C-alpha cells in the first residue's frame, strides 16, 4: 500500500483530482488540508459518488462536498485507543493529528499485524535501583518481575507488538542477568545488541557507544518505565517536525496543602484555598536524530538535561510531545507494588 501522504489534497482542487488521489493511494479517502497540512475535512470514495449523484461535477472543488467535521485522533494515542475508536465508531479511516496537523492515517488493516519498523530502540537498563533494595541486591531493577515477567521484557514486548525489531540494551549493573535472559534476541524474534557500560554513564552517556552512521531516528526509553503510547506515531511526528530531539512529557499535578495568598505592597489581592498546579514533566521517553549524538562525549557520563541544554545552546530543534496514557516509573517500592497490582488490567492484551 502507498504512503498515507498520497491522500493529501487541497480544498480548491477538483473532485477529479480527488478521485485520482483516492485511486493512487489505494486507501479510499482524501484528507483535505491547507498549505500547512492542517486538516480541513475528508472526502471518501463514497462521498465523491454521492456528490456526483447529487449534482456535483468532476470540476467541483473538494471543499464544497467534503466532510468538514471528521473524526480524528491525537498523535501518540495508545494503539488500543486507536483501534477502539475505529471499531466503536465503525470507521474505515482515522486521521492522526499533531496540533491539528495531519501526521498519519489509521485504518483497520493497520491492526491485523504490525508492520516491521526499521527504527532502533535503545533501552537504558544499567541502573542499580538502590531505592528498591533489598530486591535489587541480587537482581538488576529492569529484571524485577512485574506480573509474570521481568519489567524489561514487558517494555521490549510493547515495542515488538508495534513492529519494532531492532534493540540496543544499555547495561552495567549485573549485566550478565540481562544478557542471559535476552541473548541476541532470536528467542523473541528480535535483534538485540548491547551497549556495555564499564561504569555508569548517566541517562544518555551510553549513546556514545552506538555504531554510526544511523539509518534514521531512534527511540530512547528507560528500562523501569511502563507506558502505553503509539511509538511509531511518535517517530512520525518527530520526523514531520524536523526536530533533532523529541521529549515526551506528561502532566503532573501538585496540590498546595495551604491557602495561597496573592498580595502586592502588603495588600491582599486574593486567597486560593489549597490550589492545584499542573506542570509538564519529563516522561523518560525520547526520539533522537543523529545530529544529537554528536554532542555526547565518547564513553563519558552525561545526563539528558545536559544534552538538552547543549542542543538548545547550539540552535538545534528540541520539541516536546504530550502523552497522558498509562505511565508508571518503577522507582520506589510503592511504585513497584502498584505496577504489580495494575499489570493484569493494563497489559491484559499481552503488552
Short mmCIF file of C-alpha atoms in Angstrom, two decimals:
data_model
loop_
_atom_site.label_atom_id
_atom_site.label_comp_id
_atom_site.label_asym_id
_atom_site.label_seq_id
_atom_site.Cartn_x
_atom_site.Cartn_y
_atom_site.Cartn_z
CA UNK A 1 0.00 0.00 0.00
CA UNK A 2 1.22 3.51 -0.83
CA UNK A 3 2.07 6.19 1.70
CA UNK A 4 -0.76 7.91 3.53
CA UNK A 5 0.71 11.21 2.27
CA UNK A 6 -0.75 10.43 -1.15
CA UNK A 7 -4.18 11.00 0.39
CA UNK A 8 -3.49 14.72 0.98
CA UNK A 9 -5.27 17.20 -1.28
CA UNK A 10 -6.01 20.93 -1.25
CA UNK A 11 -9.53 22.29 -0.65
CA UNK A 12 -9.71 24.03 -4.04
CA UNK A 13 -8.68 21.02 -6.09
CA UNK A 14 -11.41 19.42 -8.18
CA UNK A 15 -13.22 16.16 -7.48
CA UNK A 16 -11.45 14.68 -10.49
CA UNK A 17 -8.12 15.22 -8.71
CA UNK A 18 -9.62 13.70 -5.55
CA UNK A 19 -10.63 10.55 -7.45
CA UNK A 20 -7.14 10.28 -8.92
CA UNK A 21 -5.66 10.64 -5.42
CA UNK A 22 -8.01 8.01 -4.00
CA UNK A 23 -7.03 5.57 -6.74
CA UNK A 24 -3.32 6.33 -6.39
CA UNK A 25 -3.18 5.89 -2.62
CA UNK A 26 -5.35 2.79 -2.53
CA UNK A 27 -6.84 3.94 0.79
CA UNK A 28 -10.30 5.02 -0.35
CA UNK A 29 -10.09 8.55 1.05
CA UNK A 30 -8.61 12.02 0.62
CA UNK A 31 -7.56 14.19 3.53
CA UNK A 32 -8.32 17.79 2.65
CA UNK A 33 -5.60 20.02 4.13
CA UNK A 34 -4.38 23.59 3.95
CA UNK A 35 -0.86 24.64 2.97
CA UNK A 36 0.41 23.75 6.46
CA UNK A 37 -1.24 20.30 6.34
CA UNK A 38 -3.90 21.27 8.86
CA UNK A 39 -6.91 19.03 8.45
CA UNK A 40 -9.93 20.79 6.94
CA UNK A 41 -12.04 17.75 6.11
CA UNK A 42 -12.16 14.32 4.50
CA UNK A 43 -13.51 13.02 1.23
CA UNK A 44 -14.08 9.29 0.78
CA UNK A 45 -14.80 7.48 -2.45
CA UNK A 46 -18.40 7.15 -1.26
CA UNK A 47 -18.59 10.90 -0.60
CA UNK A 48 -17.48 11.59 -4.16
CA UNK A 49 -20.04 9.21 -5.65
CA UNK A 50 -22.86 10.69 -3.58
CA UNK A 51 -21.81 14.23 -4.50
CA UNK A 52 -21.88 13.45 -8.22
CA UNK A 53 -25.26 11.75 -7.91
CA UNK A 54 -26.43 14.90 -6.11
CA UNK A 55 -25.41 17.17 -8.97
CA UNK A 56 -21.71 17.88 -8.44
CA UNK A 57 -19.32 17.58 -11.37
CA UNK A 58 -15.71 16.47 -11.65
CA UNK A 59 -14.80 20.17 -11.64
CA UNK A 60 -16.49 20.84 -8.27
CA UNK A 61 -13.89 21.83 -5.63
CA UNK A 62 -13.33 19.42 -2.76
CA UNK A 63 -14.26 21.98 -0.11
CA UNK A 64 -17.82 22.10 -1.49
CA UNK A 65 -18.58 18.45 -0.72
CA UNK A 66 -16.03 17.34 1.89
CA UNK A 67 -16.92 16.19 5.40
CA UNK A 68 -15.90 19.26 7.36
CA UNK A 69 -16.17 17.62 10.79
CA UNK A 70 -14.24 14.35 10.53
CA UNK A 71 -13.35 12.18 13.50
CA UNK A 72 -9.60 12.29 14.21
CA UNK A 73 -7.26 11.22 16.98
CA UNK A 74 -4.17 12.82 18.52
CA UNK A 75 -0.73 11.53 17.67
CA UNK A 76 0.68 9.36 20.44
CA UNK A 77 -2.68 7.84 21.37
CA UNK A 78 -2.19 4.25 22.58
CA UNK A 79 -2.60 1.62 19.89
CA UNK A 80 -5.58 0.14 21.73
CA UNK A 81 -7.27 3.57 21.81
CA UNK A 82 -6.90 4.00 18.05
CA UNK A 83 -8.28 0.52 17.44
CA UNK A 84 -11.19 1.15 19.83
CA UNK A 85 -12.05 4.40 18.03
CA UNK A 86 -12.05 2.65 14.65
CA UNK A 87 -14.10 -0.27 15.96
CA UNK A 88 -16.61 1.57 18.14
CA UNK A 89 -17.40 4.22 15.54
CA UNK A 90 -17.18 1.69 12.68
CA UNK A 91 -14.69 3.92 10.85
CA UNK A 92 -12.66 2.95 7.79
CA UNK A 93 -10.24 5.83 8.27
CA UNK A 94 -8.96 7.85 11.23
CA UNK A 95 -6.66 10.85 10.61
CA UNK A 96 -3.86 11.24 13.16
CA UNK A 97 -3.19 14.85 14.16
CA UNK A 98 -0.45 16.75 15.94
CA UNK A 99 -1.97 20.09 16.98
CA UNK A 100 -4.30 19.95 14.01
CA UNK A 101 -1.60 18.96 11.52
CA UNK A 102 -2.00 15.60 9.78
CA UNK A 103 0.87 13.24 10.62
CA UNK A 104 -0.71 9.90 9.77
CA UNK A 105 -3.79 7.91 8.83
CA UNK A 106 -5.01 4.86 10.75
CA UNK A 107 -7.10 2.13 9.14
CA UNK A 108 -8.42 -1.19 10.49
CA UNK A 109 -5.97 -3.10 8.28
CA UNK A 110 -3.10 -1.50 10.19
CA UNK A 111 -4.05 -3.62 13.20
CA UNK A 112 -4.20 -7.02 11.54
CA UNK A 113 -0.46 -7.27 12.10
CA UNK A 114 2.05 -4.60 12.98
CA UNK A 115 4.37 -3.71 10.09
CA UNK A 116 8.06 -4.12 10.78
CA UNK A 117 9.56 -0.79 11.81
CA UNK A 118 13.14 -0.03 10.72
CA UNK A 119 13.98 2.27 13.63
CA UNK A 120 16.18 1.22 16.52
CA UNK A 121 15.03 1.26 20.14
CA UNK A 122 17.58 1.94 22.87
CA UNK A 123 16.55 0.97 26.40
CA UNK A 124 18.62 2.16 29.36
CA UNK A 125 18.90 -0.82 31.70
CA UNK A 126 22.11 -0.27 33.63
CA UNK A 127 20.88 1.31 36.87
CA UNK A 128 21.25 -0.23 40.32
CA UNK A 129 17.78 0.56 41.62
CA UNK A 130 19.03 1.33 45.12
CA UNK A 131 15.63 2.61 46.29
CA UNK A 132 14.21 -0.86 45.61
CA UNK A 133 16.71 -2.64 47.85
CA UNK A 134 16.77 -5.33 49.09
CA UNK A 135 15.01 -6.59 45.91
CA UNK A 136 17.82 -5.24 43.76
CA UNK A 137 20.72 -6.59 45.79
CA UNK A 138 20.74 -9.74 43.67
CA UNK A 139 18.63 -8.65 40.68
CA UNK A 140 19.01 -5.56 38.47
CA UNK A 141 15.91 -3.36 38.63
CA UNK A 142 14.87 -3.95 34.97
CA UNK A 143 14.80 -7.69 35.67
CA UNK A 144 12.45 -7.48 38.65
CA UNK A 145 9.21 -9.26 37.86
CA UNK A 146 6.08 -7.20 37.33
CA UNK A 147 3.26 -9.58 36.61
CA UNK A 148 4.53 -12.81 35.03
CA UNK A 149 7.78 -11.48 33.55
CA UNK A 150 10.65 -9.01 34.10
CA UNK A 151 9.67 -5.39 33.61
CA UNK A 152 12.29 -5.01 30.85
CA UNK A 153 10.73 -7.87 28.90
CA UNK A 154 7.33 -6.20 29.09
CA UNK A 155 8.86 -2.97 27.76
CA UNK A 156 10.52 -4.85 24.90
CA UNK A 157 7.24 -6.60 24.13
CA UNK A 158 5.30 -3.33 23.93
CA UNK A 159 7.72 -2.18 21.24
CA UNK A 160 7.68 -5.53 19.46
CA UNK A 161 3.87 -5.50 19.40
CA UNK A 162 4.12 -2.30 17.34
CA UNK A 163 6.58 -3.77 14.86
CA UNK A 164 9.94 -2.75 16.33
CA UNK A 165 12.52 -5.50 15.92
CA UNK A 166 15.96 -3.90 16.48
CA UNK A 167 17.10 -3.07 20.01
CA UNK A 168 20.09 -1.86 21.95
CA UNK A 169 20.04 -2.57 25.68
CA UNK A 170 22.40 -0.39 27.71
CA UNK A 171 23.76 -2.46 30.60
CA UNK A 172 26.05 -2.06 33.58
CA UNK A 173 24.83 -3.37 36.97
CA UNK A 174 24.53 -7.19 36.89
CA UNK A 175 24.56 -7.05 33.11
CA UNK A 176 25.02 -10.83 32.87
CA UNK A 177 21.44 -11.40 34.05
CA UNK A 178 20.03 -9.16 31.35
CA UNK A 179 22.16 -10.62 28.58
CA UNK A 180 21.48 -14.14 29.81
CA UNK A 181 17.72 -13.55 29.61
CA UNK A 182 17.56 -11.85 26.22
CA UNK A 183 20.64 -13.17 24.43
CA UNK A 184 20.79 -11.92 20.85
CA UNK A 185 17.01 -11.62 20.79
CA UNK A 186 16.43 -14.56 18.45
CA UNK A 187 14.30 -16.39 21.02
CA UNK A 188 11.96 -13.39 20.93
CA UNK A 189 12.06 -12.94 17.14
CA UNK A 190 14.14 -9.78 17.61
CA UNK A 191 17.64 -8.40 17.05
CA UNK A 192 19.18 -7.33 20.36
CA UNK A 193 22.64 -5.83 20.77
CA UNK A 194 24.21 -4.33 23.87
CA UNK A 195 25.80 -1.04 24.84
CA UNK A 196 28.04 -2.24 27.66
CA UNK A 197 28.94 0.46 30.18
CA UNK A 198 32.14 -0.23 32.09
CA UNK A 199 31.00 2.43 34.58
CA UNK A 200 27.73 4.34 34.99
CA UNK A 201 27.35 6.81 32.11
CA UNK A 202 24.18 8.64 33.15
CA UNK A 203 20.86 8.82 31.37
CA UNK A 204 22.31 9.29 27.87
CA UNK A 205 26.09 8.82 28.02
CA UNK A 206 25.82 5.24 26.75
CA UNK A 207 24.52 6.55 23.42
CA UNK A 208 28.12 7.43 22.55
CA UNK A 209 28.70 3.66 22.24
CA UNK A 210 26.21 3.31 19.37
CA UNK A 211 27.70 2.44 15.97
CA UNK A 212 27.41 5.16 13.32
CA UNK A 213 26.02 6.15 10.96
CA UNK A 214 22.43 5.59 11.98
CA UNK A 215 19.71 4.70 9.50
CA UNK A 216 17.10 7.08 10.89
CA UNK A 217 15.87 8.46 14.21
CA UNK A 218 15.71 6.12 17.16
CA UNK A 219 13.72 5.88 20.39
CA UNK A 220 15.40 6.13 23.78
CA UNK A 221 13.43 4.60 26.66
CA UNK A 222 14.06 3.80 30.32
CA UNK A 223 14.19 0.21 31.48
CA UNK A 224 12.00 0.86 34.51
CA UNK A 225 9.08 2.82 33.00
CA UNK A 226 5.93 1.06 31.82
CA UNK A 227 3.69 3.02 29.48
CA UNK A 228 1.20 2.81 26.63
CA UNK A 229 1.94 5.06 23.66
CA UNK A 230 1.94 4.89 19.86
CA UNK A 231 5.70 4.66 19.45
CA UNK A 232 5.78 4.82 15.67
CA UNK A 233 3.36 7.74 15.67
CA UNK A 234 5.86 9.44 17.96
CA UNK A 235 8.64 8.88 15.41
CA UNK A 236 6.44 10.11 12.56
CA UNK A 237 5.63 13.32 14.42
CA UNK A 238 9.32 13.79 15.21
CA UNK A 239 10.31 13.45 11.56
CA UNK A 240 7.46 15.65 10.34
CA UNK A 241 8.55 18.43 12.72
CA UNK A 242 12.21 18.37 11.63
CA UNK A 243 13.29 18.09 15.26
CA UNK A 244 16.64 16.77 16.44
CA UNK A 245 15.20 15.65 19.78
CA UNK A 246 11.63 14.99 20.90
CA UNK A 247 10.91 14.79 24.63
CA UNK A 248 7.70 13.07 25.69
CA UNK A 249 6.04 14.95 28.54
CA UNK A 250 3.04 14.27 30.72
CA UNK A 251 1.01 16.37 33.11
CA UNK A 252 1.94 16.25 36.79
CA UNK A 253 -0.39 17.92 39.25
CA UNK A 254 0.69 19.28 42.63
CA UNK A 255 -1.69 20.49 45.33
CA UNK A 256 -0.50 23.09 47.81
CA UNK A 257 -1.85 21.99 51.21
CA UNK A 258 -2.44 25.58 52.36
CA UNK A 259 -4.29 28.67 51.25
CA UNK A 260 -2.16 30.64 48.79
CA UNK A 261 -2.27 34.40 49.26
CA UNK A 262 -1.60 36.79 46.40
CA UNK A 263 -0.64 40.28 47.53
CA UNK A 264 1.09 43.44 46.47
CA UNK A 265 2.50 46.22 48.67
CA UNK A 266 1.14 44.33 51.68
CA UNK A 267 -2.38 44.49 50.26
CA UNK A 268 -4.12 41.14 49.88
CA UNK A 269 -5.49 40.71 46.35
CA UNK A 270 -6.84 37.18 46.64
CA UNK A 271 -6.59 33.92 48.51
CA UNK A 272 -6.99 30.49 46.96
CA UNK A 273 -7.55 27.54 49.25
CA UNK A 274 -5.32 24.54 48.52
CA UNK A 275 -4.85 25.25 44.80
CA UNK A 276 -3.62 22.63 42.35
CA UNK A 277 -0.95 23.44 39.78
CA UNK A 278 -0.18 21.37 36.68
CA UNK A 279 3.27 21.08 35.11
CA UNK A 280 4.56 19.20 32.04
CA UNK A 281 7.18 16.75 33.29
CA UNK A 282 9.66 14.50 31.54
CA UNK A 283 8.21 11.03 30.88
CA UNK A 284 11.62 9.44 30.25
CA UNK A 285 10.94 8.71 26.56
CA UNK A 286 12.69 10.41 23.65
CA UNK A 287 13.22 10.34 19.91
CA UNK A 288 16.68 11.39 18.73
CA UNK A 289 18.18 12.08 15.35
CA UNK A 290 21.86 11.55 14.65
CA UNK A 291 22.84 15.22 14.98
CA UNK A 292 22.05 15.00 18.69
CA UNK A 293 24.63 12.25 19.20
CA UNK A 294 27.49 14.49 18.09
CA UNK A 295 27.20 16.37 21.39
CA UNK A 296 27.62 13.29 23.59
CA UNK A 297 31.27 12.76 24.62
CA UNK A 298 32.71 9.32 23.98
CA UNK A 299 32.39 6.96 26.94
CA UNK A 300 31.82 9.81 29.40
CA UNK A 301 28.91 10.29 31.83
CA UNK A 302 26.14 12.57 30.59
CA UNK A 303 22.53 13.09 31.63
CA UNK A 304 19.69 14.03 29.32
CA UNK A 305 19.12 17.53 30.82
CA UNK A 306 22.76 18.36 29.97
CA UNK A 307 22.34 17.15 26.39
CA UNK A 308 19.10 19.09 26.01
CA UNK A 309 20.75 22.27 27.33
CA UNK A 310 23.67 21.93 24.92
CA UNK A 311 21.34 21.31 21.98
CA UNK A 312 19.34 24.44 22.74
CA UNK A 313 22.54 26.48 23.09
CA UNK A 314 23.62 25.35 19.61
CA UNK A 315 20.30 26.09 17.99
CA UNK A 316 19.23 22.50 17.42
CA UNK A 317 15.50 21.88 17.40
CA UNK A 318 14.08 20.30 20.56
CA UNK A 319 10.35 19.68 20.73
CA UNK A 320 8.01 18.18 23.29
CA UNK A 321 5.06 15.89 22.76
CA UNK A 322 2.47 15.34 25.45
CA UNK A 323 1.07 11.92 26.20
CA UNK A 324 -1.30 11.20 29.05
CA UNK A 325 -1.72 7.46 28.54
CA UNK A 326 -0.78 4.85 31.14
CA UNK A 327 2.62 5.55 32.68
CA UNK A 328 4.44 4.40 35.78
CA UNK A 329 8.07 4.89 36.81
CA UNK A 330 9.05 1.95 38.99
CA UNK A 331 11.45 3.84 41.21
CA UNK A 332 10.13 3.17 44.70
CA UNK A 333 8.66 0.19 46.49
CA UNK A 334 5.20 1.75 46.37
CA UNK A 335 5.52 2.11 42.59
CA UNK A 336 6.63 -1.50 42.28
CA UNK A 337 3.63 -2.68 44.30
CA UNK A 338 1.27 -0.55 42.23
CA UNK A 339 2.73 -1.80 38.94
CA UNK A 340 2.14 -5.40 40.03
CA UNK A 341 -1.41 -4.60 41.16
CA UNK A 342 -2.27 -2.92 37.85
CA UNK A 343 -0.41 -5.21 35.48
CA UNK A 344 -3.21 -7.68 34.79
CA UNK A 345 -5.65 -4.97 33.75
CA UNK A 346 -3.29 -2.64 31.91
CA UNK A 347 -1.34 -5.27 29.98
CA UNK A 348 -4.07 -7.89 29.68
CA UNK A 349 -3.70 -7.97 25.89
CA UNK A 350 -0.09 -9.04 26.08
CA UNK A 351 1.71 -5.68 26.18
#
